[in-house]
Structures are given as structure tokens and as C-alpha cells.
Short mmCIF file of C-alpha atoms in Angstrom, two decimals:
data_model
loop_
_atom_site.label_atom_id
_atom_site.label_comp_id
_atom_site.label_asym_id
_atom_site.label_seq_id
_atom_site.Cartn_x
_atom_site.Cartn_y
_atom_site.Cartn_z
CA UNK A 1 84.37 107.72 104.69
CA UNK A 2 87.63 105.49 105.69
CA UNK A 3 90.34 108.46 105.83
CA UNK A 4 90.38 112.42 107.12
CA UNK A 5 91.40 113.26 103.34
CA UNK A 6 88.33 111.72 102.08
CA UNK A 7 86.25 113.65 104.43
CA UNK A 8 88.05 117.12 103.51
CA UNK A 9 87.95 116.61 100.20
CA UNK A 10 84.21 116.27 100.92
CA UNK A 11 83.81 119.22 103.17
CA UNK A 12 85.78 121.27 100.83
CA UNK A 13 83.04 120.21 98.16
CA UNK A 14 79.98 121.07 100.76
CA UNK A 15 79.00 117.63 100.79
CA UNK A 16 77.95 116.42 104.51
CA UNK A 17 79.36 113.38 105.39
CA UNK A 18 77.37 111.38 107.84
CA UNK A 19 79.55 109.41 110.63
CA UNK A 20 77.97 106.31 112.30
CA UNK A 21 77.28 107.29 116.28
CA UNK A 22 78.89 104.23 118.45
CA UNK A 23 77.23 103.69 121.72
CA UNK A 24 78.25 101.52 124.12
CA UNK A 25 77.93 97.83 123.56
CA UNK A 26 76.75 96.51 126.47
CA UNK A 27 74.13 99.26 127.27
CA UNK A 28 72.57 98.71 123.39
CA UNK A 29 72.38 94.87 123.89
CA UNK A 30 70.91 94.90 127.31
CA UNK A 31 68.31 97.20 125.93
CA UNK A 32 66.32 94.93 123.38
CA UNK A 33 66.81 91.94 122.33
CA UNK A 34 68.85 90.68 119.04
CA UNK A 35 66.58 88.95 116.41
CA UNK A 36 65.74 85.81 117.14
CA UNK A 37 66.05 82.74 114.64
CA UNK A 38 62.89 80.75 114.92
CA UNK A 39 63.19 76.64 115.58
CA UNK A 40 63.64 75.51 112.16
CA UNK A 41 64.52 71.79 111.55
CA UNK A 42 67.75 72.51 109.26
CA UNK A 43 66.99 69.52 106.18
CA UNK A 44 69.52 67.74 105.04
CA UNK A 45 69.53 67.84 101.22
CA UNK A 46 71.47 64.37 101.25
CA UNK A 47 68.82 62.47 102.83
CA UNK A 48 66.26 62.93 100.14
CA UNK A 49 64.71 65.80 102.40
CA UNK A 50 63.55 69.21 100.68
CA UNK A 51 65.90 71.79 100.88
CA UNK A 52 64.56 75.31 100.39
CA UNK A 53 65.74 77.38 97.37
CA UNK A 54 65.88 80.95 96.35
CA UNK A 55 64.58 82.69 93.07
CA UNK A 56 67.93 85.11 92.94
CA UNK A 57 67.39 88.33 91.12
CA UNK A 58 70.37 89.49 89.12
CA UNK A 59 73.64 90.81 91.06
CA UNK A 60 76.70 90.09 92.66
CA UNK A 61 76.74 90.91 96.28
CA UNK A 62 77.27 88.84 99.60
CA UNK A 63 74.00 89.70 101.14
CA UNK A 64 70.92 88.48 100.05
CA UNK A 65 67.46 89.37 101.01
CA UNK A 66 64.72 87.11 100.68
CA UNK A 67 61.30 87.29 101.27
CA UNK A 68 58.39 85.41 100.66
CA UNK A 69 56.43 87.44 98.36
CA UNK A 70 57.44 89.32 95.38
CA UNK A 71 59.02 92.64 95.42
CA UNK A 72 56.40 94.87 94.99
CA UNK A 73 57.62 98.32 95.81
CA UNK A 74 55.81 99.21 98.84
CA UNK A 75 58.73 99.36 101.40
CA UNK A 76 61.76 101.05 99.27
CA UNK A 77 62.54 103.73 101.18
CA UNK A 78 62.65 100.76 104.53
CA UNK A 79 64.67 98.88 101.58
CA UNK A 80 66.58 101.79 100.83
CA UNK A 81 67.84 102.32 104.48
CA UNK A 82 68.80 98.44 105.10
CA UNK A 83 70.71 98.55 101.96
CA UNK A 84 72.91 101.84 103.14
CA UNK A 85 73.36 99.84 106.24
CA UNK A 86 74.87 97.11 104.69
CA UNK A 87 76.15 98.64 101.41
CA UNK A 88 74.23 99.06 98.35
CA UNK A 89 76.63 97.40 96.24
CA UNK A 90 76.86 94.36 98.55
CA UNK A 91 72.67 93.50 98.29
CA UNK A 92 71.02 91.53 96.36
CA UNK A 93 67.22 90.16 95.91
CA UNK A 94 66.06 87.00 96.03
CA UNK A 95 62.24 85.45 96.75
CA UNK A 96 61.80 81.82 98.07
CA UNK A 97 61.07 79.81 95.61
CA UNK A 98 57.85 77.35 95.31
CA UNK A 99 59.23 75.02 93.36
CA UNK A 100 61.66 72.22 93.82
CA UNK A 101 63.30 72.85 90.08
CA UNK A 102 62.92 76.53 90.67
CA UNK A 103 65.38 78.89 92.31
CA UNK A 104 68.85 77.84 93.77
CA UNK A 105 69.51 75.70 96.94
CA UNK A 106 69.95 77.89 100.35
CA UNK A 107 72.83 75.19 100.90
CA UNK A 108 74.61 76.21 97.70
CA UNK A 109 74.25 79.74 97.63
CA UNK A 110 77.83 80.56 98.89
CA UNK A 111 78.68 79.40 95.48
CA UNK A 112 77.41 82.06 93.97
CA UNK A 113 78.71 84.54 96.38
CA UNK A 114 75.98 84.59 99.00
CA UNK A 115 77.80 85.05 102.51
CA UNK A 116 74.91 86.26 104.01
CA UNK A 117 70.89 85.78 104.08
CA UNK A 118 68.66 88.02 105.72
CA UNK A 119 65.35 86.77 105.57
CA UNK A 120 62.00 89.03 106.13
CA UNK A 121 59.55 86.85 107.91
CA UNK A 122 59.65 82.99 108.54
CA UNK A 123 61.75 81.15 106.19
CA UNK A 124 60.50 77.97 105.08
CA UNK A 125 61.44 74.88 105.74
CA UNK A 126 64.60 73.95 105.21
CA UNK A 127 65.83 77.44 105.13
CA UNK A 128 68.49 77.46 107.80
CA UNK A 129 71.75 77.08 107.67
CA UNK A 130 74.46 79.25 109.24
CA UNK A 131 74.79 83.16 108.19
CA UNK A 132 70.86 83.06 107.48
CA UNK A 133 69.07 86.33 109.80
CA UNK A 134 65.41 86.33 110.52
CA UNK A 135 63.90 89.69 110.59
CA UNK A 136 60.33 90.37 110.85
CA UNK A 137 58.41 90.65 107.57
CA UNK A 138 58.84 94.42 106.08
CA UNK A 139 55.36 95.19 106.71
CA UNK A 140 55.95 94.95 110.64
CA UNK A 141 59.37 96.62 110.36
CA UNK A 142 57.99 99.59 108.56
CA UNK A 143 55.48 100.13 111.22
CA UNK A 144 57.17 99.23 114.30
CA UNK A 145 60.33 101.05 115.79
CA UNK A 146 61.57 98.53 118.07
CA UNK A 147 61.60 96.06 115.57
CA UNK A 148 63.56 98.11 113.34
CA UNK A 149 66.03 98.67 116.15
CA UNK A 150 66.51 95.40 116.71
CA UNK A 151 67.06 94.79 113.26
CA UNK A 152 69.99 97.74 113.36
CA UNK A 153 71.52 96.37 116.02
CA UNK A 154 71.99 92.88 114.68
CA UNK A 155 72.76 94.15 111.38
CA UNK A 156 75.69 96.44 113.47
CA UNK A 157 76.64 93.32 114.91
CA UNK A 158 76.60 91.56 111.54
CA UNK A 159 78.65 93.96 109.25
CA UNK A 160 81.46 94.56 111.98
CA UNK A 161 81.75 90.82 112.65
#
């Protein structure tokens, strides 16, 4: 909630409000490393190289959550937490395309309103661009508390920044 009046209104209705805890950024950063972007060569689309493409679901959020396999619902609780962190209206989903004619090229996502890409698992060659965050696969995030902590720290920095 952004204002004290909004919090008071919700309190009067008996609705609990979650307020984000702040902690010392220096100690949080020192506690665990941020997500690392794998060394993937950026392919120049003008040089005839293949540029990764994304098959996007409908939506108009500025964050694209993308993975290699279809979204199958196995990690709905985790995805719900990620959406709540980013803002559900800001999220849309996609899958890496396996065809040169399917989907939208990564270097054209900004024309579709996508400003941030959160990739679960290793992205295909030609997928890296400014604004792509690489996280472990959802199966790893769902079983590793440390991987989730690193993801939350990285997302907090991206959302606040």
C-alpha cells in the first residue's frame, strides 16, 4: 500500500496488509551472490545469425516470464509468489520457440511492451539482451531455498531500480 489512508481503510475493514521488510542492502548482498547471467554470445540479427524467439501468451505486462517447456501448472504456487512480487498485471508468460518463424524475436520484445525478461533455465543462444534475467529452472527453484533467496534479492533490485 502506498498511503497511510489506504492502510487505515483496509485496517478498518479487517484486511491484513503485508508490508515489505527492509534490511541492510550491504549485508543482504554479501550474504549471497545475485543471479549470474550465463556466458551466452549475443547474436547480431543483422549478420544473418539466428535470434531466439519467444511464443508469447496474451497479455500486456512489461515483464515476460519465459521457459523452454510449456507451462503445465506444476509450480503454480511458486509462480504465484513471483507474480505477487513483480505485480500480476505486469507479468505475461512465454515459451522459447523452436522455429525461425514462430513467436517474436527477442530483440523485438520491446515493441510489444516487454521491458524485462525473466528466463527460467538456460536460454537458447541468441536470447541474451539487456534486461534478461536468468534464474534456475522452476524445478530447482521449488526445491532450493537458497536459489529462491537469490531470485528474490535479484527481483527486489530490479523492481526497486
